[in-house]
Amino acid sequence: MATIKDVAKLAGVGLGTASRVINKSGYVSEETAKKVLDAVKTLGYVPNETARAFVSQNNKMVALFLPSIHHAFFSELAFYIEDELDKHGYKLMLCNSDGQIKKEIAYINMLKQNKVSGIIGISYNAIENEIDHSMPIVLVDRHIGEDIPFVSSDNYGGGQLAFQILKEAGCTKFAFIGTYSKGLYTEVEKRKLGFKDAAEEAGDPYAIHIEEDPIKDQISFLNMFLTTYPDVDGVFVENDFMALNLVQLALDKNIKIPQDLSIIGFDGVKTYSPLRPKLSTIRQPVEKMGRSLVELLLKRISGEKVTPAIHPVEYIKGDTTC
Amino acid sequence: MATIKDVAKLAGVGLGTASRVINKSGYVSEETAKKVLDAVKTLGYVPNETARAFVSQNNKMVALFLPSIHHAFFSELAFYIEDELDKHGYKLMLCNSDGQIKKEIAYINMLKQNKVSGIIGISYNAIENEIDHSMPIVLVDRHIGEDIPFVSSDNYGGGQLAFQILKEAGCTKFAFIGTYSKGLYTEVEKRKLGFKDAAEEAGDPYAIHIEEDPIKDQISFLNMFLTTYPDVDGVFVENDFMALNLVQLALDKNIKIPQDLSIIGFDGVKTYSPLRPKLSTIRQPVEKMGRSLVELLLKRISGEKVTPAIHPVEYIKGDTTC
């Protein structure tokens, strides 16, 4: 938490001057007063013991940043995070970063200023330089150093499992469809890696069809896949939403599913569960993930060491695989 | 905002005693001190001018309560609300009330204690008694008195429109499927009313198949509809999720859609847009609604009078109507 010394230093004034402005005692020029007040604002300085106590007492607040709550997996995750925080008397502050690092940094600064107790973050930006490794931050699907814990599902195992299921269903030509994040290694990458490694181990041919995240025109990207790889008969798609789009495009082109093309997605969100054809998918345990994010974060807030939590996934058979 | 007088009164002590405890000056018995500190906590009393200023400066926070962010329409709405609040320098505190009035009241109390600047609420509980009509609160789809503004889409017009579309498509036996909230009159009720009035005006037969919200077993409820009303050929369903469930159940029973049964939903959320058969639906302008909720709330915060905003809906033709 910032002290009056930090304020004086940033404002470029003496301690006495800073104190006079803050306590409104004695004369200070308007210009100097403005410098001090700006510094107070920038640092989030809280003027006295009582106020500090007040702030920390009211600070049972955790910020969650998401790329977009629009995405069904993220909104289900947010639901369980809020529910678990509530059980521990914490409130949730929600930030749709929409991929903007600027917005994420704003929340990291709130944490530095003690305005929130911790952060749960889903970020595909290079936030490493903004984070001090002692901060109570837990990330989803992102590994940025030993000291910042993360929660994910077993993405690598999920990729392997998807391959095995397609193989057992009789597919012979495989493909992975997904995205990559420039310069970043995310947990999501492991879905591809698990799939690729399993295919290589089995000695089977496979294609990798990827584009930088976020994909601007997903329909064109998927159409391109169908025209480029007409022989592929088993596809693993990075997430359910994209997999569902692929199912519909293929059906529109009179490709029979699963006879001609088997499709497995990833996420297993409830939002899509009533829809047909029911998508075969690798399900992430979203409730467990949400609750374990909170558990790890609360441990971090109380200063405990924690280790990443990696949750097993499971295959949910739908109508898009044999 | 609570004053030291309120604290003294609630604690059942004199003003001097309350002051001694709060300023830690002079002797007070442990028991009395506890009473005062409990009152401070209950009332969210902020001890002095500086702290008060600090709190209000940091208070650019709005609470949103939703029945559940799980619901695609609500999560899309939350996205636009957060985006618009962010433009005005406000943070969003998210509460999934999950229908619990207790949780909603907790947030209303935070507003009373000045811990948030305002509330945007989607509530199907009887919160009227908890709300003072001067409070900066804006509701979605709920009309609880002249002084509390609300934002909704034109639900009545949407119900009328759904009937007209079905009628023009050649349907002759109509039904509405939905929910009701005991003892509450919500905007959602108007969907049913608009549909019913339009059918009566046209002199056409219609059935109303409703159950109390939240429906415990939606699939049984919908199956019951299909077996009870085998002759109905045009259905308007209260929301997209339920409409999609009905589409799948009907297809499972080899009912041809739209030849034997036309189905229109309500919401028009993006989440379901890539799915087939594409649902015909009445679309609520979710982005406009989200942004106008924030606009109205900010006006309320600055003390302006506001009037409810009712947004027009539009029909989106899919594959479930002729």
XYZ file of C-alpha atoms in Angstrom:
644
model
C 0.000 0.000 0.000
C 1.326 3.449 -0.898
C 2.574 5.686 1.932
C 2.689 9.461 2.198
C 6.400 9.231 1.386
C 5.571 7.632 -1.973
C 3.123 10.437 -2.647
C 5.663 13.151 -1.819
C 8.289 11.472 -3.969
C 6.017 11.081 -6.986
C 4.736 14.654 -6.650
C 8.315 15.919 -6.295
C 7.562 17.766 -3.058
C 8.688 17.484 0.550
C 6.919 15.330 3.120
C 5.576 18.384 4.951
C 4.036 19.814 1.816
C 2.382 16.511 0.935
C 1.011 16.284 4.460
C -0.363 19.861 4.353
C -2.237 19.133 1.137
C -3.624 15.836 2.343
C -4.683 17.186 5.723
C -5.796 20.535 4.288
C -3.687 22.429 6.824
C -1.523 25.424 5.952
C -0.913 27.176 2.671
C 0.175 25.333 -0.481
C 0.023 26.797 -4.002
C -2.736 25.486 -6.232
C -0.205 24.047 -8.664
C 1.641 22.105 -5.968
C -1.616 20.906 -4.434
C -2.660 19.528 -7.802
C 0.640 17.612 -8.114
C 0.099 16.032 -4.714
C -3.524 15.153 -5.372
C -2.578 13.637 -8.730
C 0.034 11.526 -6.975
C -2.563 10.443 -4.381
C -4.832 9.356 -7.202
C -2.145 7.591 -9.218
C -0.888 5.634 -6.236
C -4.299 5.015 -4.774
C -2.926 6.419 -1.508
C -5.277 6.038 1.431
C -4.754 8.947 3.798
C -4.857 7.523 7.295
C -5.017 4.511 9.549
C -8.768 4.506 9.872
C -9.312 4.860 6.159
C -6.783 2.149 5.502
C -8.563 -0.156 7.862
C -11.817 0.718 6.186
C -10.449 -0.065 2.774
C -8.990 -3.402 3.711
C -12.139 -4.342 5.615
C -14.156 -3.678 2.504
C -11.683 -5.215 0.216
C -13.037 -8.677 0.086
C -13.216 -8.332 -3.624
C -11.635 -10.379 -6.364
C -11.309 -9.267 -9.960
C -11.882 -11.708 -12.777
C -10.749 -10.881 -16.225
C -12.017 -12.806 -19.179
C -11.362 -12.374 -22.886
C -15.141 -12.219 -23.257
C -18.020 -13.453 -21.166
C -19.740 -14.093 -24.466
C -17.939 -17.406 -24.724
C -20.121 -20.068 -23.094
C -17.238 -21.815 -21.296
C -16.079 -18.552 -19.731
C -19.535 -17.558 -18.580
C -20.095 -20.954 -16.952
C -16.691 -20.637 -15.288
C -17.581 -17.123 -14.057
C -20.773 -18.519 -12.546
C -18.927 -21.052 -10.373
C -16.184 -18.591 -9.449
C -18.751 -16.099 -8.192
C -20.632 -18.807 -6.331
C -17.490 -20.047 -4.566
C -16.242 -16.519 -3.767
C -19.622 -15.701 -2.281
C -19.314 -18.663 0.090
C -16.111 -17.098 1.399
C -17.579 -13.604 1.697
C -15.853 -12.205 -1.361
C -17.416 -10.149 -4.105
C -16.538 -10.533 -7.751
C -15.504 -7.659 -9.984
C -15.901 -8.605 -13.606
C -13.792 -7.324 -16.459
C -14.273 -8.348 -20.066
C -10.799 -7.500 -21.267
C -11.813 -8.310 -24.832
C -8.166 -9.142 -25.381
C -6.984 -5.610 -24.516
C -3.865 -5.725 -22.350
C -4.556 -2.107 -21.285
C -7.711 -3.176 -19.495
C -5.941 -6.097 -17.818
C -3.160 -3.808 -16.595
C -5.756 -1.471 -15.084
C -6.940 -4.349 -12.870
C -3.403 -5.388 -11.992
C -2.872 -1.793 -10.841
C -5.972 -2.019 -8.681
C -4.411 -5.042 -7.050
C -1.157 -3.124 -6.493
C -3.198 -0.384 -4.831
C -4.996 -2.896 -2.626
C -8.372 -2.101 -4.140
C -8.949 -5.765 -4.828
C -7.618 -8.710 -2.845
C -6.681 -10.837 -5.793
C -7.123 -11.567 -9.447
C -8.307 -14.577 -11.382
C -7.244 -14.058 -14.943
C -7.813 -15.587 -18.321
C -5.387 -13.687 -20.460
C -3.745 -14.316 -23.766
C -1.628 -11.182 -23.497
C 1.993 -10.813 -22.432
C 1.194 -9.636 -18.890
C 4.338 -11.189 -17.390
C 6.100 -7.844 -17.038
C 3.203 -6.333 -15.150
C 3.089 -9.033 -12.522
C 5.143 -9.217 -9.398
C 5.390 -12.875 -8.493
C 4.298 -12.323 -4.914
C 0.901 -11.058 -6.030
C -2.244 -13.062 -5.333
C -3.041 -13.942 -8.920
C -4.240 -17.233 -10.340
C -4.435 -17.777 -14.058
C -6.552 -20.067 -16.169
C -4.814 -22.063 -18.911
C -1.665 -19.992 -18.772
C 1.707 -20.826 -17.326
C 3.870 -17.719 -16.917
C 6.362 -18.737 -14.284
C 6.865 -20.917 -11.242
C 5.349 -18.465 -8.794
C 2.047 -17.669 -10.464
C -0.244 -20.661 -10.079
C -2.685 -21.696 -12.741
C -5.682 -23.949 -13.095
C -6.403 -25.878 -16.224
C -7.880 -29.099 -17.381
C -5.653 -31.827 -18.724
C -5.407 -30.336 -22.186
C -2.607 -32.615 -23.338
C -4.474 -35.716 -22.174
C -7.614 -34.362 -23.843
C -5.808 -34.125 -27.175
C -4.543 -37.690 -26.826
C -7.994 -38.921 -25.843
C -9.624 -37.227 -28.845
C -7.198 -39.015 -31.155
C -7.793 -42.400 -29.526
C -11.578 -42.026 -29.793
C -11.386 -41.103 -33.493
C -8.982 -43.969 -34.150
C -11.197 -46.488 -32.369
C -14.176 -45.170 -34.360
C -12.354 -46.303 -37.501
C -11.009 -42.983 -38.800
C -7.793 -43.191 -40.811
C -6.984 -39.604 -41.820
C -6.874 -37.110 -39.008
C -6.805 -33.372 -38.501
C -6.629 -30.821 -35.727
C -8.380 -27.465 -36.189
C -7.648 -24.552 -33.918
C -5.768 -21.363 -33.189
C -2.393 -20.165 -31.988
C -1.370 -17.100 -29.979
C 1.670 -15.329 -31.371
C 4.662 -15.482 -29.065
C 2.691 -17.137 -26.264
C 2.585 -20.687 -25.102
C -0.830 -21.341 -23.612
C -2.303 -24.456 -22.067
C -4.694 -24.573 -25.032
C -1.717 -25.376 -27.282
C -1.432 -28.653 -25.439
C -4.694 -29.889 -26.949
C -2.966 -29.771 -30.321
C 0.234 -31.262 -28.956
C -1.497 -34.212 -27.281
C -3.397 -34.939 -30.486
C -0.275 -34.648 -32.662
C 1.854 -36.829 -30.367
C -0.804 -39.529 -30.228
C -1.135 -39.557 -34.031
C 2.634 -39.798 -34.463
C 2.897 -42.558 -31.924
C 0.229 -44.508 -33.812
C 2.008 -43.803 -37.100
C -1.067 -42.146 -38.616
C -1.209 -39.203 -41.040
C -2.595 -35.950 -39.696
C -3.090 -32.332 -40.749
C -2.887 -29.237 -38.567
C -5.181 -26.412 -39.705
C -4.612 -23.344 -37.512
C -4.897 -19.581 -37.680
C -3.912 -16.802 -35.276
C -6.353 -16.144 -32.434
C -8.836 -14.455 -32.677
C -9.882 -15.817 -36.069
C -11.558 -13.018 -37.999
C -13.753 -15.115 -40.257
C -14.291 -18.503 -38.718
C -16.657 -19.691 -41.455
C -14.099 -19.032 -44.241
C -11.408 -20.659 -42.155
C -13.538 -23.796 -41.720
C -14.657 -23.824 -45.357
C -10.998 -23.657 -46.328
C -10.412 -26.727 -44.186
C -13.196 -28.717 -45.867
C -11.956 -27.885 -49.389
C -8.256 -28.374 -48.586
C -8.624 -31.704 -46.783
C -11.508 -33.580 -48.427
C -10.033 -36.953 -47.391
C -9.822 -36.304 -43.671
C -12.365 -38.427 -41.812
C -11.588 -37.626 -38.168
C -11.279 -34.094 -36.784
C -10.537 -32.745 -33.341
C -11.539 -29.087 -32.980
C -10.088 -26.805 -30.290
C -13.439 -25.762 -28.821
C -17.131 -26.632 -29.026
C -18.258 -23.432 -30.670
C -15.905 -23.926 -33.615
C -16.719 -27.642 -33.743
C -20.454 -26.862 -33.960
C -19.796 -24.443 -36.796
C -17.846 -27.154 -38.599
C -20.666 -29.671 -38.107
C -23.151 -27.280 -39.704
C -20.893 -26.362 -42.622
C -20.216 -30.025 -43.334
C -23.943 -30.878 -43.201
C -24.653 -27.970 -45.576
C -22.190 -29.563 -48.022
C -23.963 -32.925 -47.661
C -21.037 -34.479 -45.845
C -22.498 -37.244 -43.662
C -21.676 -37.007 -39.978
C -20.300 -39.209 -38.513
C -20.205 -41.664 -41.478
C -17.969 -39.479 -43.696
C -16.543 -37.209 -41.055
C -16.265 -37.639 -37.290
C -15.939 -34.469 -35.242
C -14.891 -34.048 -31.599
C -14.959 -30.703 -29.840
C -13.500 -29.507 -26.540
C -15.211 -27.831 -23.541
C -18.455 -29.738 -23.030
C -20.420 -26.665 -21.971
C -23.999 -27.071 -20.777
C -25.208 -24.247 -22.994
C -24.989 -26.448 -26.071
C -26.204 -29.662 -24.475
C -29.801 -29.656 -25.785
C -28.776 -29.181 -29.427
C -28.720 -31.797 -32.189
C -26.720 -33.303 -33.660
C -25.296 -33.563 -30.185
C -21.615 -32.775 -30.380
C -19.127 -35.394 -29.218
C -16.673 -33.550 -27.046
C -13.929 -33.617 -24.455
C -15.485 -32.144 -21.348
C -13.584 -29.807 -19.029
C -14.867 -30.018 -15.419
C -15.905 -26.364 -15.380
C -17.428 -26.392 -11.891
C -14.369 -28.013 -10.312
C -12.115 -25.607 -12.169
C -14.055 -22.567 -10.992
C -14.051 -23.681 -7.364
C -10.396 -24.666 -7.396
C -9.444 -21.274 -8.862
C -11.011 -19.633 -5.830
C -9.423 -22.107 -3.429
C -5.942 -21.458 -4.835
C -6.456 -17.706 -4.874
C -7.606 -17.583 -1.238
C -4.534 -19.571 -0.253
C -2.349 -17.095 -2.149
C -4.100 -14.186 -0.442
C -3.297 -15.691 2.936
C 0.301 -16.127 1.861
C 0.377 -19.898 1.371
C 2.382 -21.593 -1.351
C 0.203 -23.358 -3.866
C 0.731 -25.677 -6.779
C -1.122 -25.610 -10.082
C -4.311 -27.663 -10.279
C -4.727 -29.738 -13.411
C -8.125 -31.391 -13.699
C -8.866 -34.577 -15.636
C -11.135 -34.359 -18.667
C -13.674 -36.876 -19.914
C -15.067 -37.904 -23.272
C -18.760 -37.239 -23.826
C -20.150 -39.268 -26.709
C -22.597 -37.374 -28.905
C -23.903 -37.853 -32.450
C -20.815 -36.608 -34.298
C -18.690 -39.725 -33.713
C -19.499 -43.380 -34.395
C -24.265 7.429 4.315
C -24.363 6.418 7.973
C -23.268 8.985 10.586
C -21.723 8.506 14.012
C -25.177 9.248 15.465
C -26.601 6.242 13.641
C -23.782 4.133 15.048
C -24.384 5.325 18.603
C -28.104 4.729 18.275
C -27.733 1.222 16.881
C -25.136 0.340 19.521
C -27.362 1.771 22.222
C -24.598 4.013 23.597
C -24.033 7.742 23.862
C -22.374 9.778 21.157
C -19.268 10.334 23.291
C -18.813 6.610 23.854
C -19.181 5.846 20.154
C -16.657 8.548 19.356
C -14.160 7.207 21.925
C -14.333 3.739 20.416
C -14.018 4.944 16.852
C -11.169 7.333 17.617
C -9.539 4.945 20.082
C -9.381 7.664 22.744
C -10.279 7.102 26.407
C -11.501 3.997 28.209
C -14.466 1.966 27.018
C -15.265 -1.545 28.250
C -14.538 -4.344 25.841
C -18.198 -5.291 25.655
C -19.316 -1.765 24.770
C -16.527 -1.368 22.242
C -17.694 -4.539 20.544
C -21.263 -3.187 20.307
C -20.004 -0.003 18.675
C -17.721 -1.835 16.243
C -20.544 -4.184 15.301
C -22.742 -1.172 14.582
C -19.950 0.364 12.483
C -19.801 -2.826 10.462
C -23.550 -3.243 10.084
C -24.044 0.322 8.924
C -20.887 0.444 6.819
C -20.038 3.634 8.721
C -16.982 5.437 7.355
C -15.246 7.225 10.202
C -14.132 10.590 8.851
C -14.171 13.130 6.080
C -11.014 11.913 4.411
C -12.079 8.321 4.485
C -15.496 9.268 3.171
C -13.929 11.151 0.300
C -11.692 8.191 -0.386
C -14.596 5.816 -0.444
C -16.679 7.881 -2.819
C -13.677 8.468 -5.082
C -13.159 4.739 -5.324
C -16.777 4.007 -5.582
C -17.211 4.077 -9.273
C -18.664 0.636 -9.052
C -21.987 -0.726 -10.151
C -23.450 -4.036 -9.049
C -25.291 -6.241 -11.496
C -27.452 -9.019 -10.265
C -28.572 -11.745 -12.566
C -30.619 -14.867 -11.905
C -27.742 -16.765 -13.507
C -25.004 -15.790 -15.919
C -25.463 -19.282 -17.296
C -28.323 -18.057 -19.420
C -26.945 -16.903 -22.787
C -29.107 -13.768 -22.974
C -27.961 -12.626 -19.539
C -24.293 -13.220 -20.243
C -24.487 -11.265 -23.499
C -26.271 -8.476 -21.640
C -23.586 -8.511 -18.925
C -20.936 -8.162 -21.614
C -22.418 -4.940 -23.011
C -23.161 -3.533 -19.563
C -19.535 -3.993 -18.516
C -18.299 -2.528 -21.783
C -20.464 0.576 -21.438
C -19.651 1.039 -17.731
C -15.955 0.804 -18.548
C -16.316 3.683 -21.024
C -17.598 5.805 -18.144
C -14.885 4.724 -15.729
C -17.101 2.407 -13.700
C -16.298 -1.107 -12.610
C -18.831 -3.913 -12.547
C -19.509 -6.099 -9.549
C -21.239 -9.273 -10.584
C -23.703 -11.233 -8.502
C -25.385 -14.410 -9.654
C -28.322 -14.247 -7.326
C -29.499 -17.639 -8.527
C -32.954 -16.465 -7.601
C -32.072 -15.998 -3.913
C -33.582 -12.800 -2.569
C -31.074 -12.902 0.326
C -28.199 -12.355 -2.066
C -30.012 -9.520 -3.816
C -30.713 -7.806 -0.515
C -27.019 -8.015 0.367
C -26.242 -5.906 -2.701
C -29.048 -3.476 -1.993
C -27.486 -3.015 1.452
C -24.124 -2.310 -0.168
C -25.827 0.437 -2.120
C -27.365 1.821 1.079
C -23.875 1.879 2.575
C -22.458 3.650 -0.458
C -20.184 0.773 -1.317
C -21.522 0.721 -4.826
C -22.870 3.657 -6.813
C -25.810 1.890 -8.300
C -27.457 -1.391 -9.155
C -28.633 -2.932 -12.380
C -30.892 -5.777 -11.450
C -32.613 -8.668 -13.094
C -34.743 -9.997 -10.317
C -37.825 -12.120 -10.143
C -38.084 -11.710 -6.389
C -40.277 -9.379 -4.381
C -37.550 -6.813 -3.696
C -39.983 -3.873 -3.619
C -39.882 -3.573 0.159
C -36.106 -3.391 0.197
C -35.898 -0.525 -2.231
C -36.178 3.115 -1.416
C -37.406 4.827 -4.547
C -34.688 7.444 -4.537
C -32.004 4.805 -4.985
C -30.030 4.589 -8.202
C -31.406 1.262 -9.378
C -32.436 0.237 -12.849
C -34.226 -3.028 -13.456
C -34.448 -5.262 -16.470
C -37.885 -6.550 -17.475
C -39.473 -5.595 -14.195
C -41.802 -2.782 -13.360
C -42.046 -2.216 -9.610
C -43.242 1.350 -9.373
C -43.131 4.733 -11.032
C -39.804 5.755 -9.549
C -37.655 2.775 -10.358
C -36.870 2.834 -14.056
C -36.589 -0.301 -16.117
C -35.296 -1.322 -19.491
C -36.951 -3.977 -21.567
C -37.620 -4.889 -25.123
C -41.117 -4.575 -26.515
C -42.301 -7.859 -25.093
C -45.962 -7.253 -25.837
C -45.209 -6.304 -29.444
C -42.958 -9.357 -29.704
C -45.817 -11.637 -28.667
C -48.124 -10.031 -31.248
C -45.442 -10.301 -33.920
C -44.856 -13.996 -33.183
C -48.563 -14.676 -33.662
C -48.726 -12.740 -36.940
C -45.719 -14.601 -38.349
C -47.195 -18.004 -37.456
C -50.563 -16.999 -38.887
C -49.000 -15.780 -42.148
C -47.049 -19.044 -42.353
C -50.393 -20.843 -42.525
C -50.703 -22.164 -38.977
C -54.241 -22.599 -37.686
C -53.873 -23.950 -34.144
C -51.660 -21.922 -31.864
C -49.954 -22.242 -28.503
C -47.778 -20.267 -26.133
C -45.249 -22.115 -23.963
C -43.581 -20.431 -21.035
C -43.430 -19.713 -17.336
C -45.030 -17.536 -14.707
C -43.672 -16.017 -11.512
C -46.002 -16.371 -8.546
C -47.336 -13.070 -7.325
C -45.166 -11.055 -9.677
C -46.001 -9.302 -12.874
C -42.878 -9.220 -15.012
C -42.300 -7.783 -18.445
C -41.829 -11.356 -19.672
C -45.536 -11.957 -19.010
C -46.246 -9.502 -21.798
C -44.891 -11.909 -24.389
C -47.747 -14.214 -23.513
C -50.243 -11.368 -23.350
C -49.308 -9.958 -26.763
C -49.590 -13.419 -28.293
C -52.924 -14.136 -26.620
C -54.444 -10.765 -27.545
C -53.372 -11.141 -31.173
C -54.866 -14.631 -31.366
C -58.146 -13.444 -29.833
C -58.307 -10.482 -32.162
C -57.867 -12.834 -35.114
C -60.483 -15.186 -33.673
C -58.093 -18.133 -33.641
C -57.896 -20.979 -31.103
C -54.878 -21.048 -28.830
C -53.504 -22.962 -25.879
C -51.388 -21.610 -23.013
C -48.963 -24.156 -21.568
C -47.158 -22.658 -18.576
C -45.462 -23.733 -15.374
C -43.998 -21.795 -12.456
C -40.502 -20.421 -12.979
C -37.967 -22.000 -12.633
C -39.265 -25.142 -14.326
C -37.720 -28.145 -12.635
C -37.855 -30.578 -15.511
C -38.104 -28.698 -18.766
C -37.983 -31.831 -20.908
C -41.007 -33.413 -19.164
C -42.835 -30.109 -19.356
C -42.237 -29.920 -23.115
C -43.053 -33.591 -23.681
C -46.297 -33.003 -21.851
C -47.042 -30.208 -24.289
C -46.434 -32.409 -27.344
C -48.671 -35.194 -26.047
C -51.428 -32.865 -24.780
C -51.661 -30.718 -27.907
C -50.917 -32.954 -30.903
C -52.963 -30.696 -33.227
C -51.160 -27.446 -32.525
C -49.167 -26.364 -35.582
C -47.777 -22.998 -34.487
C -45.931 -22.396 -31.193
C -44.386 -19.329 -29.635
C -41.940 -20.212 -26.845
C -40.908 -17.741 -24.150
C -37.160 -18.010 -24.755
C -34.706 -19.518 -27.240
C -33.292 -22.120 -24.923
C -36.680 -23.680 -24.294
C -37.623 -23.317 -27.957
C -34.467 -25.199 -28.991
C -35.299 -27.959 -26.545
C -38.782 -28.196 -28.057
C -37.355 -28.356 -31.595
C -35.153 -31.305 -30.628
C -37.903 -33.155 -28.776
C -40.266 -32.745 -31.736
C -37.616 -33.965 -34.203
C -36.954 -36.969 -31.946
C -40.676 -37.806 -32.229
C -40.496 -37.493 -36.050
C -42.600 -34.362 -36.073
C -41.557 -32.413 -39.193
C -40.410 -28.852 -38.574
C -41.723 -26.520 -39.897
C -44.164 -28.588 -42.046
C -46.049 -30.116 -39.102
C -45.043 -27.672 -36.405
C -43.689 -24.123 -36.653
C -41.718 -22.844 -33.670
C -40.686 -19.289 -32.801
C -38.443 -18.467 -29.865
C -37.620 -15.215 -28.106
C -34.174 -13.628 -27.399
C -32.152 -14.073 -30.595
C -28.869 -14.596 -28.758
C -25.661 -14.906 -30.760
C -24.597 -17.975 -28.821
C -27.083 -20.132 -30.700
C -26.699 -18.499 -34.114
C -24.471 -21.150 -35.761
C -26.774 -24.042 -34.870
C -29.172 -25.927 -37.165
C -32.023 -26.110 -37.602
C -31.635 -22.381 -37.174
C -34.308 -21.217 -34.758
C -36.795 -18.613 -35.928
C -36.980 -16.076 -33.162
C -37.972 -12.646 -31.940
C -34.701 -10.864 -31.332
C -34.189 -8.519 -28.380
C -31.592 -5.806 -29.138
C -29.260 -6.990 -26.370
C -26.448 -4.512 -27.081
C -28.799 -1.507 -27.106
C -30.472 -2.767 -23.933
C -27.137 -3.170 -22.128
C -25.929 0.280 -23.094
C -29.222 1.965 -22.290
C -29.292 0.317 -18.843
C -25.981 2.002 -18.087
C -27.123 5.310 -19.533
C -30.255 5.355 -17.374
C -28.351 4.300 -14.275
C -25.722 7.029 -14.675
C -28.496 9.587 -15.018
C -30.088 8.258 -11.842
C -26.734 8.435 -10.047
C -26.424 12.082 -10.988
C -29.944 12.689 -9.738
C -31.763 13.111 -13.044
C -35.287 11.862 -13.634
C -35.446 9.140 -16.222
C -38.146 7.269 -18.074
C -38.164 3.551 -18.872
C -36.574 2.532 -22.160
C -38.535 0.035 -24.207
C -36.657 -1.237 -27.235
C -38.274 -2.566 -30.420
C -37.786 -6.231 -31.283
C -37.396 -7.817 -34.684
C -38.272 -11.140 -36.254
C -35.337 -13.286 -37.379
C -36.411 -15.967 -39.819
C -34.734 -19.319 -39.292
C -35.543 -22.889 -40.326
C -38.315 -23.550 -37.807
C -40.989 -21.483 -39.584
C -42.147 -21.626 -43.227
